Tab-separated table of C-alpha atoms and ligand atoms in Angstrom:
chain	number	residue	atom	x	y	z
A	28	MET	CA	-22.694	-150.948	-193.388
A	29	LYS	CA	-22.991	-150.225	-189.664
A	30	VAL	CA	-25.275	-152.433	-187.635
A	31	TYR	CA	-26.449	-151.512	-184.158
A	32	LEU	CA	-27.325	-154.514	-181.989
A	33	ASP	CA	-26.924	-152.910	-178.568
A	34	ASN	CA	-30.444	-151.656	-177.929
A	35	ALA	CA	-30.463	-152.802	-174.294
A	36	ALA	CA	-27.734	-150.186	-173.719
A	37	THR	CA	-29.646	-147.474	-175.525
A	38	THR	CA	-31.966	-147.053	-178.494
A	39	PRO	CA	-31.922	-144.522	-181.327
A	40	LEU	CA	-34.234	-141.536	-180.888
A	41	SER	CA	-37.331	-141.853	-183.035
A	42	ALA	CA	-38.007	-139.076	-185.579
A	43	GLU	CA	-41.520	-138.594	-184.202
A	44	VAL	CA	-40.078	-138.070	-180.740
A	45	LEU	CA	-37.572	-135.509	-181.974
A	46	ASP	CA	-40.379	-133.611	-183.730
A	47	ALA	CA	-42.395	-133.544	-180.516
A	48	MET	CA	-39.394	-132.255	-178.563
A	49	MET	CA	-38.241	-129.559	-180.979
A	50	PRO	CA	-40.658	-126.759	-180.002
A	51	TYR	CA	-39.495	-127.154	-176.389
A	52	LEU	CA	-35.865	-126.755	-177.403
A	53	THR	CA	-36.659	-123.621	-179.381
A	54	ASP	CA	-39.826	-121.553	-178.962
A	55	HIS	CA	-41.157	-122.781	-175.633
A	56	PHE	CA	-38.289	-122.405	-173.224
A	57	GLY	CA	-39.988	-120.938	-170.149
A	58	ASN	CA	-39.127	-122.270	-166.713
A	59	PRO	CA	-42.141	-124.386	-165.681
A	60	SER	CA	-41.995	-122.818	-162.206
A	61	SER	CA	-42.383	-119.279	-163.579
A	62	SER	CA	-45.817	-117.796	-163.184
A	63	HIS	CA	-45.774	-115.826	-166.465
A	64	ALA	CA	-47.136	-117.114	-169.785
A	65	PHE	CA	-43.799	-118.673	-170.837
A	66	GLY	CA	-43.708	-120.731	-167.653
A	67	ARG	CA	-47.402	-121.574	-167.688
A	68	LYS	CA	-47.041	-122.963	-171.210
A	69	THR	CA	-44.236	-125.359	-170.254
A	70	LYS	CA	-45.842	-126.295	-166.918
A	71	THR	CA	-48.945	-127.293	-168.866
A	72	VAL	CA	-46.996	-129.509	-171.241
A	73	ILE	CA	-45.209	-131.234	-168.364
A	74	GLU	CA	-48.537	-132.052	-166.766
A	75	GLN	CA	-49.897	-133.254	-170.109
A	76	SER	CA	-46.881	-135.553	-170.446
A	77	ARG	CA	-47.499	-136.900	-166.940
A	78	ARG	CA	-51.129	-137.583	-167.829
A	79	THR	CA	-50.101	-139.363	-171.040
A	80	ILE	CA	-47.747	-141.679	-169.160
A	81	ALA	CA	-50.314	-142.318	-166.408
A	82	ARG	CA	-52.981	-143.168	-168.995
A	83	LEU	CA	-50.662	-145.642	-170.745
A	84	LEU	CA	-49.904	-147.403	-167.448
A	85	ASN	CA	-53.420	-147.060	-165.994
A	86	CYS	CA	-52.396	-145.154	-162.879
A	87	ALA	CA	-53.027	-141.664	-161.523
A	88	PRO	CA	-50.887	-138.783	-162.849
A	89	SER	CA	-50.010	-137.976	-159.229
A	90	GLU	CA	-48.249	-141.362	-159.011
A	91	ILE	CA	-45.723	-140.425	-161.729
A	92	PHE	CA	-42.585	-138.457	-160.808
A	93	PHE	CA	-40.001	-137.410	-163.371
A	94	THR	CA	-36.343	-138.215	-162.742
A	95	SER	CA	-33.042	-138.028	-164.606
A	96	GLY	CA	-33.345	-141.689	-165.597
A	97	GLY	CA	-33.370	-145.237	-164.324
A	98	THR	CA	-30.435	-144.985	-161.933
A	99	GLU	CA	-31.827	-142.052	-159.990
A	100	ALA	CA	-35.216	-143.724	-159.697
A	101	ASP	CA	-33.667	-146.998	-158.472
A	102	ASN	CA	-31.840	-145.061	-155.754
A	103	LEU	CA	-34.862	-142.915	-154.916
A	104	ALA	CA	-37.182	-145.890	-154.371
A	105	MET	CA	-34.660	-147.495	-152.031
A	106	HIS	CA	-34.223	-144.290	-150.012
A	107	VAL	CA	-37.976	-143.826	-149.641
A	108	ALA	CA	-38.357	-147.453	-148.505
A	109	LEU	CA	-35.724	-146.975	-145.805
A	110	ASN	CA	-36.487	-143.431	-144.726
A	111	ASP	CA	-40.255	-143.248	-145.036
A	112	LEU	CA	-41.509	-146.832	-144.981
A	113	ASP	CA	-39.355	-148.075	-142.166
A	114	CYS	CA	-37.705	-150.958	-144.046
A	115	LYS	CA	-34.762	-152.441	-142.163
A	116	HIS	CA	-33.937	-155.203	-144.598
A	117	ILE	CA	-33.368	-155.297	-148.367
A	118	ILE	CA	-33.815	-158.363	-150.535
A	119	THR	CA	-32.394	-158.189	-154.011
A	120	SER	CA	-30.572	-160.561	-156.359
A	121	PRO	CA	-26.949	-160.874	-157.483
A	122	ILE	CA	-27.968	-160.189	-161.105
A	123	GLU	CA	-29.612	-156.802	-160.593
A	124	HIS	CA	-28.409	-153.729	-162.439
A	125	SER	CA	-25.610	-151.910	-160.579
A	126	ALA	CA	-27.982	-149.009	-159.894
A	127	VAL	CA	-29.780	-151.328	-157.467
A	128	LEU	CA	-27.036	-153.686	-156.383
A	129	LYS	CA	-24.413	-151.055	-155.573
A	130	ALA	CA	-26.951	-148.775	-153.898
A	131	ALA	CA	-28.061	-151.656	-151.639
A	132	GLN	CA	-24.461	-152.704	-150.917
A	133	LYS	CA	-23.576	-149.149	-149.941
A	134	LEU	CA	-26.474	-148.858	-147.481
A	135	SER	CA	-25.553	-152.210	-146.011
A	136	GLU	CA	-21.855	-151.258	-145.658
A	137	LEU	CA	-22.937	-148.098	-143.858
A	138	GLY	CA	-24.819	-150.321	-141.397
A	139	LEU	CA	-28.166	-148.748	-142.302
A	140	VAL	CA	-29.811	-151.915	-143.470
A	141	LYS	CA	-29.413	-155.670	-143.576
A	142	LEU	CA	-28.938	-157.014	-147.095
A	143	SER	CA	-29.952	-160.468	-148.367
A	144	LEU	CA	-29.401	-161.837	-151.846
A	145	VAL	CA	-32.039	-164.256	-153.036
A	146	LYS	CA	-30.848	-167.525	-154.581
A	147	LEU	CA	-31.023	-168.142	-158.315
A	148	ASP	CA	-31.225	-171.335	-160.331
A	149	GLU	CA	-28.570	-172.074	-162.974
A	150	SER	CA	-30.463	-170.084	-165.607
A	151	GLY	CA	-30.767	-167.066	-163.321
A	152	LYS	CA	-34.412	-167.539	-162.294
A	153	ILE	CA	-35.271	-166.234	-158.836
A	154	ASN	CA	-35.879	-168.968	-156.270
A	155	LEU	CA	-39.297	-167.946	-154.948
A	156	GLN	CA	-39.196	-170.362	-152.002
A	157	HIS	CA	-35.987	-168.736	-150.841
A	158	LEU	CA	-37.576	-165.323	-151.277
A	159	GLU	CA	-40.411	-166.431	-148.977
A	160	GLN	CA	-37.982	-167.848	-146.417
A	161	LEU	CA	-36.058	-164.568	-146.348
A	162	LEU	CA	-39.264	-162.584	-145.971
A	163	ALA	CA	-40.583	-164.840	-143.213
A	164	SER	CA	-37.456	-164.561	-141.091
A	165	ASN	CA	-36.711	-160.849	-141.290
A	166	ALA	CA	-37.961	-157.459	-140.204
A	167	LYS	CA	-39.874	-155.114	-142.518
A	168	THR	CA	-38.370	-155.687	-145.932
A	169	TYR	CA	-37.824	-153.827	-149.181
A	170	VAL	CA	-37.795	-156.256	-152.104
A	171	THR	CA	-36.181	-154.957	-155.276
A	172	LEU	CA	-36.113	-157.373	-158.222
A	173	MET	CA	-35.884	-156.324	-161.832
A	174	HIS	CA	-38.686	-157.137	-164.238
A	175	ALA	CA	-36.313	-158.234	-167.003
A	176	ASN	CA	-32.593	-158.681	-166.801
A	177	ASN	CA	-30.687	-156.351	-169.125
A	178	GLU	CA	-27.973	-158.918	-169.874
A	179	ILE	CA	-29.624	-162.338	-170.030
A	180	GLY	CA	-33.245	-161.359	-170.546
A	181	ASN	CA	-34.774	-163.350	-167.658
A	182	VAL	CA	-38.287	-162.120	-166.917
A	183	LEU	CA	-39.567	-162.034	-163.332
A	184	PRO	CA	-43.116	-163.290	-162.663
A	185	LEU	CA	-44.140	-159.833	-161.454
A	186	GLU	CA	-47.646	-160.681	-160.215
A	187	GLU	CA	-46.473	-163.744	-158.317
A	188	VAL	CA	-43.686	-161.819	-156.615
A	189	SER	CA	-46.035	-158.967	-155.789
A	190	GLU	CA	-48.431	-161.454	-154.137
A	191	ILE	CA	-45.594	-162.898	-152.059
A	192	CYS	CA	-44.515	-159.403	-151.013
A	193	LYS	CA	-48.077	-158.539	-150.041
A	194	LYS	CA	-48.353	-161.700	-147.926
A	195	TYR	CA	-45.324	-160.597	-145.880
A	196	ASN	CA	-46.229	-156.913	-145.869
A	197	ALA	CA	-43.026	-156.116	-147.762
A	198	VAL	CA	-42.421	-153.039	-149.903
A	199	PHE	CA	-41.930	-154.067	-153.537
A	200	HIS	CA	-39.975	-152.294	-156.273
A	201	SER	CA	-39.271	-153.643	-159.705
A	202	ASP	CA	-36.757	-152.040	-162.055
A	203	THR	CA	-38.784	-152.008	-165.272
A	204	VAL	CA	-36.178	-150.101	-167.275
A	205	GLN	CA	-35.827	-152.901	-169.848
A	206	THR	CA	-39.540	-153.647	-170.146
A	207	MET	CA	-41.225	-150.243	-170.107
A	208	GLY	CA	-42.508	-149.573	-173.623
A	209	HIS	CA	-41.906	-153.222	-174.532
A	210	TYR	CA	-44.609	-154.860	-172.396
A	211	ALA	CA	-48.029	-153.583	-171.346
A	212	PHE	CA	-48.550	-152.582	-167.698
A	213	ASP	CA	-51.813	-152.203	-165.825
A	214	LEU	CA	-51.040	-150.570	-162.513
A	215	GLN	CA	-54.618	-150.926	-161.310
A	216	LYS	CA	-54.068	-154.683	-161.313
A	217	LEU	CA	-50.431	-154.966	-160.274
A	218	GLN	CA	-49.776	-154.521	-156.553
A	219	ILE	CA	-46.463	-152.767	-156.443
A	220	HIS	CA	-45.048	-149.786	-154.575
A	221	PHE	CA	-42.530	-148.558	-157.158
A	222	LEU	CA	-41.440	-149.159	-160.703
A	223	ASN	CA	-39.276	-147.041	-162.950
A	224	ALA	CA	-38.296	-146.264	-166.499
A	225	SER	CA	-35.640	-144.603	-168.595
A	226	ALA	CA	-36.678	-142.921	-171.850
A	227	HIS	CA	-33.551	-143.783	-173.819
A	228	LYS	CA	-34.396	-147.487	-173.635
A	229	PHE	CA	-37.544	-146.971	-175.708
A	230	HIS	CA	-36.444	-144.520	-178.424
A	231	GLY	CA	-36.735	-141.459	-176.217
A	232	PRO	CA	-34.020	-139.014	-175.148
A	233	LYS	CA	-31.245	-139.718	-172.653
A	234	GLY	CA	-31.123	-138.216	-169.168
A	235	VAL	CA	-34.815	-138.506	-168.364
A	236	GLY	CA	-36.972	-141.165	-166.766
A	237	PHE	CA	-39.750	-141.570	-164.279
A	238	ILE	CA	-40.719	-143.425	-161.168
A	239	TYR	CA	-44.198	-144.689	-160.343
A	240	VAL	CA	-44.853	-144.287	-156.622
A	241	ASN	CA	-48.051	-145.965	-155.471
A	242	ARG	CA	-50.423	-143.426	-153.897
A	243	ALA	CA	-50.339	-145.329	-150.587
A	244	VAL	CA	-46.676	-144.306	-150.166
A	245	LYS	CA	-46.065	-141.003	-148.433
A	246	ALA	CA	-42.610	-140.128	-149.708
A	247	ASN	CA	-40.473	-137.321	-148.368
A	248	PRO	CA	-38.093	-135.302	-150.576
A	249	ASP	CA	-35.041	-137.131	-151.817
A	250	ILE	CA	-33.466	-134.181	-153.610
A	251	VAL	CA	-34.315	-130.938	-151.857
A	252	GLY	CA	-34.437	-127.665	-153.691
A	253	GLY	CA	-37.179	-125.754	-155.432
A	254	GLY	CA	-39.875	-128.275	-154.535
A	255	GLN	CA	-40.524	-129.495	-158.068
A	256	GLU	CA	-42.246	-132.841	-158.632
A	257	ARG	CA	-44.569	-132.130	-155.714
A	258	GLY	CA	-41.625	-131.757	-153.424
A	259	LEU	CA	-40.121	-135.208	-154.048
A	260	ARG	CA	-37.369	-134.072	-156.370
A	261	GLY	CA	-36.172	-130.505	-156.553
A	262	GLY	CA	-34.589	-129.079	-159.719
A	263	THR	CA	-35.877	-127.467	-162.898
A	264	GLU	CA	-37.559	-130.143	-164.971
A	265	ASN	CA	-35.987	-131.614	-168.110
A	266	LEU	CA	-38.775	-130.103	-170.185
A	267	TYR	CA	-37.936	-131.365	-173.683
A	268	GLY	CA	-36.828	-134.714	-172.235
A	269	ILE	CA	-40.158	-135.194	-170.489
A	270	VAL	CA	-42.081	-134.255	-173.633
A	271	GLY	CA	-39.939	-136.692	-175.657
A	272	MET	CA	-40.353	-139.479	-173.110
A	273	ALA	CA	-44.165	-139.221	-173.097
A	274	LYS	CA	-44.205	-139.221	-176.895
A	275	ALA	CA	-41.802	-142.169	-177.065
A	276	LEU	CA	-43.986	-144.210	-174.713
A	277	GLU	CA	-47.095	-143.324	-176.673
A	278	VAL	CA	-45.460	-144.498	-179.913
A	279	CYS	CA	-44.316	-147.761	-178.282
A	280	TYR	CA	-47.778	-148.641	-177.000
A	281	ARG	CA	-49.559	-147.487	-180.159
A	282	ASP	CA	-48.192	-150.447	-182.134
A	283	LEU	CA	-46.930	-152.685	-179.348
A	284	GLU	CA	-47.944	-156.043	-180.814
A	285	GLU	CA	-46.470	-155.237	-184.194
A	286	HIS	CA	-43.156	-154.209	-182.576
A	287	GLN	CA	-43.131	-157.323	-180.420
A	288	GLN	CA	-43.750	-159.606	-183.369
A	289	HIS	CA	-41.088	-157.957	-185.512
A	290	ILE	CA	-38.408	-158.101	-182.817
A	291	ARG	CA	-39.321	-161.643	-181.707
A	292	SER	CA	-38.967	-162.939	-185.255
A	293	LEU	CA	-35.549	-161.284	-185.667
A	294	LYS	CA	-34.322	-162.743	-182.397
A	295	GLU	CA	-35.577	-166.221	-183.289
A	296	TYR	CA	-34.003	-165.985	-186.740
A	297	MET	CA	-30.630	-164.910	-185.396
A	298	ALA	CA	-30.644	-167.562	-182.672
A	299	SER	CA	-31.520	-170.404	-185.022
A	300	GLU	CA	-28.967	-169.303	-187.651
A	301	MET	CA	-26.261	-169.219	-184.987
A	302	GLU	CA	-27.344	-172.602	-183.643
A	303	GLN	CA	-26.938	-174.083	-187.093
A	304	ALA	CA	-23.551	-172.480	-187.632
A	305	PHE	CA	-22.171	-173.342	-184.181
A	306	PRO	CA	-23.647	-176.539	-182.726
A	307	ASP	CA	-22.001	-176.001	-179.347
A	308	ILE	CA	-23.132	-172.407	-178.922
A	309	ILE	CA	-24.617	-171.689	-175.467
A	310	PHE	CA	-27.537	-169.329	-174.849
A	311	ASN	CA	-27.036	-167.726	-171.469
A	312	GLY	CA	-29.701	-167.388	-168.830
A	313	ASP	CA	-33.173	-167.652	-170.212
A	314	SER	CA	-32.450	-165.711	-173.350
A	315	ARG	CA	-33.363	-168.486	-175.844
A	316	ASN	CA	-36.593	-169.219	-173.990
A	317	LYS	CA	-39.818	-167.861	-175.528
A	318	GLU	CA	-40.803	-166.245	-172.223
A	319	SER	CA	-37.603	-164.237	-172.001
A	320	LEU	CA	-37.168	-160.563	-172.832
A	321	TYR	CA	-37.647	-160.535	-176.599
A	322	THR	CA	-35.147	-157.735	-177.185
A	323	VAL	CA	-32.130	-159.604	-175.741
A	324	LEU	CA	-30.103	-162.625	-176.858
A	325	ASN	CA	-27.021	-163.544	-174.860
A	326	VAL	CA	-24.707	-166.176	-176.322
A	327	THR	CA	-21.409	-167.847	-175.586
A	328	PHE	CA	-19.559	-168.736	-178.786
A	329	PRO	CA	-17.357	-171.825	-179.200
A	330	GLU	CA	-13.679	-171.526	-178.363
A	331	THR	CA	-11.981	-169.612	-181.182
A	332	LYS	CA	-8.697	-167.849	-181.737
A	333	ASN	CA	-10.614	-164.564	-181.714
A	334	ALA	CA	-12.482	-165.081	-178.451
A	335	ASP	CA	-10.745	-162.356	-176.429
A	336	MET	CA	-11.020	-159.836	-179.238
A	337	LEU	CA	-14.429	-160.754	-180.598
A	338	LEU	CA	-16.309	-157.655	-179.471
A	339	PHE	CA	-13.567	-155.412	-180.771
A	340	LEU	CA	-13.339	-157.260	-184.103
A	341	LEU	CA	-17.105	-157.157	-184.595
A	342	ASP	CA	-16.985	-153.444	-183.928
A	343	LEU	CA	-14.240	-153.049	-186.559
A	344	GLU	CA	-16.445	-154.940	-189.000
A	345	GLY	CA	-19.340	-152.567	-188.278
A	346	VAL	CA	-21.361	-154.636	-185.799
A	347	ALA	CA	-22.009	-152.960	-182.429
A	348	CYS	CA	-22.997	-155.297	-179.617
A	349	SER	CA	-22.029	-155.752	-176.004
A	350	GLY	CA	-20.044	-158.031	-173.736
A	351	GLY	CA	-21.881	-157.033	-170.592
A	352	SER	CA	-23.706	-153.926	-169.519
A	353	ALA	CA	-22.109	-150.732	-170.804
A	354	CYS	CA	-20.214	-149.038	-168.018
A	355	SER	CA	-19.191	-145.434	-167.775
A	356	SER	CA	-15.523	-146.038	-168.556
A	357	GLY	CA	-16.461	-147.804	-171.792
A	358	ALA	CA	-14.527	-150.838	-170.647
A	359	THR	CA	-16.244	-154.191	-170.415
A	360	LYS	CA	-15.371	-156.025	-167.248
A	361	GLY	CA	-16.376	-159.645	-166.834
A	362	SER	CA	-20.111	-159.514	-166.386
A	363	HIS	CA	-21.301	-159.817	-162.756
A	364	VAL	CA	-24.509	-161.351	-164.128
A	365	LEU	CA	-22.804	-164.160	-166.061
A	366	ASP	CA	-20.487	-164.638	-163.116
A	367	ALA	CA	-23.440	-165.019	-160.715
A	368	ILE	CA	-25.012	-167.775	-162.832
A	369	GLY	CA	-21.678	-169.523	-163.435
A	370	ALA	CA	-21.673	-168.694	-167.150
A	371	LEU	CA	-18.233	-167.084	-167.525
A	372	ARG	CA	-16.203	-169.532	-169.582
A	373	SER	CA	-12.546	-168.933	-170.285
A	374	GLY	CA	-11.464	-169.028	-173.923
A	375	ARG	CA	-15.046	-168.423	-175.057
A	376	ALA	CA	-16.611	-165.054	-175.819
A	377	SER	CA	-20.017	-164.136	-174.439
A	378	ILE	CA	-21.923	-161.495	-176.318
A	379	ARG	CA	-25.248	-159.790	-175.830
A	380	PHE	CA	-27.142	-158.884	-178.986
A	381	SER	CA	-30.112	-156.631	-178.374
A	382	PHE	CA	-32.732	-155.517	-180.854
A	383	SER	CA	-35.297	-152.796	-181.333
A	384	ARG	CA	-38.236	-152.171	-183.623
A	385	MET	CA	-35.799	-150.301	-185.892
A	386	THR	CA	-33.558	-153.353	-186.406
A	387	THR	CA	-33.926	-154.967	-189.846
A	388	LYS	CA	-33.436	-158.496	-191.153
A	389	ASP	CA	-30.716	-157.208	-193.518
A	390	GLU	CA	-28.817	-155.964	-190.502
A	391	ILE	CA	-29.101	-159.351	-188.808
A	392	ASP	CA	-27.887	-161.050	-191.996
A	393	PHE	CA	-24.909	-158.700	-192.173
A	394	ALA	CA	-24.065	-159.399	-188.518
A	395	LEU	CA	-24.396	-163.154	-189.069
A	396	VAL	CA	-21.897	-163.079	-191.941
A	397	LYS	CA	-19.360	-161.250	-189.762
A	398	ILE	CA	-19.983	-163.500	-186.767
A	399	LYS	CA	-19.547	-166.643	-188.860
A	400	GLU	CA	-16.296	-165.313	-190.345
A	401	LEU	CA	-14.857	-164.355	-186.984
A	402	CYS	CA	-16.011	-167.321	-184.930
A	403	SER	CA	-15.133	-170.025	-187.394
A	404	THR	CA	-11.392	-169.695	-186.780
A	405	PRO	CA	-10.610	-172.600	-184.467
A	406	VAL	CA	-7.976	-172.403	-181.765
A	407	LEU	CA	-4.611	-173.329	-183.310
A	408	ALA	CA	-2.742	-176.172	-181.751
A	409	SER	CA	0.462	-174.800	-180.215
B	30	PLP	N1	-31.759	-150.458	-164.755
B	30	PLP	C1	-31.598	-151.251	-165.829
B	30	PLP	C2	-32.184	-152.626	-165.840
B	30	PLP	C3	-30.878	-150.788	-166.941
B	30	PLP	O1	-30.700	-151.595	-167.990
B	30	PLP	C4	-30.336	-149.479	-166.896
B	30	PLP	C5	-29.513	-148.968	-168.009
B	30	PLP	O2	-28.623	-149.630	-168.489
B	30	PLP	C6	-30.556	-148.689	-165.756
B	30	PLP	C7	-31.263	-149.216	-164.711
B	30	PLP	C8	-30.003	-147.318	-165.643
B	30	PLP	O3	-30.786	-146.408	-166.386
B	30	PLP	P1	-30.200	-144.970	-166.770
B	30	PLP	O4	-29.247	-145.164	-167.874
B	30	PLP	O5	-31.406	-144.187	-167.238
B	30	PLP	O6	-29.625	-144.381	-165.536
């Protein structure tokens, strides 16, 4: 048996999504910028996909721009804030995804912006008083704080933060890559300048995402070229990716409560079984809390002989999970998120298990058997 418990890294493509994409990989291949019938057909489907996404999020289709994924959108929002909205100061947190943190660090190193990191409590929650202090004592600010943390599952109080940002006239972006398709959004109610998504996190294809840009923002091109995406992002559109992403989002929101319930019960089951098996297990960040991202459980196992090799040994036994966020080299470095909340513990393995609506209880049971076998070997006295 092979069990996949790394859905925060990526999710399997749903069959319904593949079916929706297929005609655009085969029969309908026209360039959407072409004026002939082939192009008009694909242009139409791109605009239909945009309308589908806008309807699901309750915003205008003109506020949705397609990108190559979450990373590009994180970078794009930051560039627009600096170049077009006159932000001179960025506030973010030390536990953001690298697509935000490294982009902000780079701009700060180049001397283009001042960078402040907001304080966290020991579970990784954002200190909102500190956020206010930073906003009160700085020039026009771009606040970028993720909706849910991909490693420890902490969820940001989005409305509260958006109110604070409004009070200080700050530009607000939230990386919603881990929550899009997993939580409902109403963009008529939420006061936010940007949020973004990546299709492969909700059973869509890889290499495609979108950014919501509030209509009040007048954004200039970030990638110049053929003027696609109403001039904001040049380059021939990822036609079948866009079609797949819209379908994937539609499927997520069609049965959202059912998916949520299913995944929540699996997470709770796994957590309580592990608690019983290992009384001194630690749940990192907020991940055991009911309010946390229901797809993520981050645990530190007791000291065992196998601690350093645990991820590798689980993989050999057929259980795929993660020791931090997946990075391009495939290596897992010590997690900057666990490090920032003081949760890196030597001699003990920290593992993120992440679930999707396709995960089954049998798979959790299989993983639990392997985990119990591997983590029950105590450290030998030397
Ligand atoms: N932001 C968050 C919170 C993520 O979890 C990820 C993916 O791991 C990204 C951004 C990057 O998205 P993409 O893989 O589409 O570039």
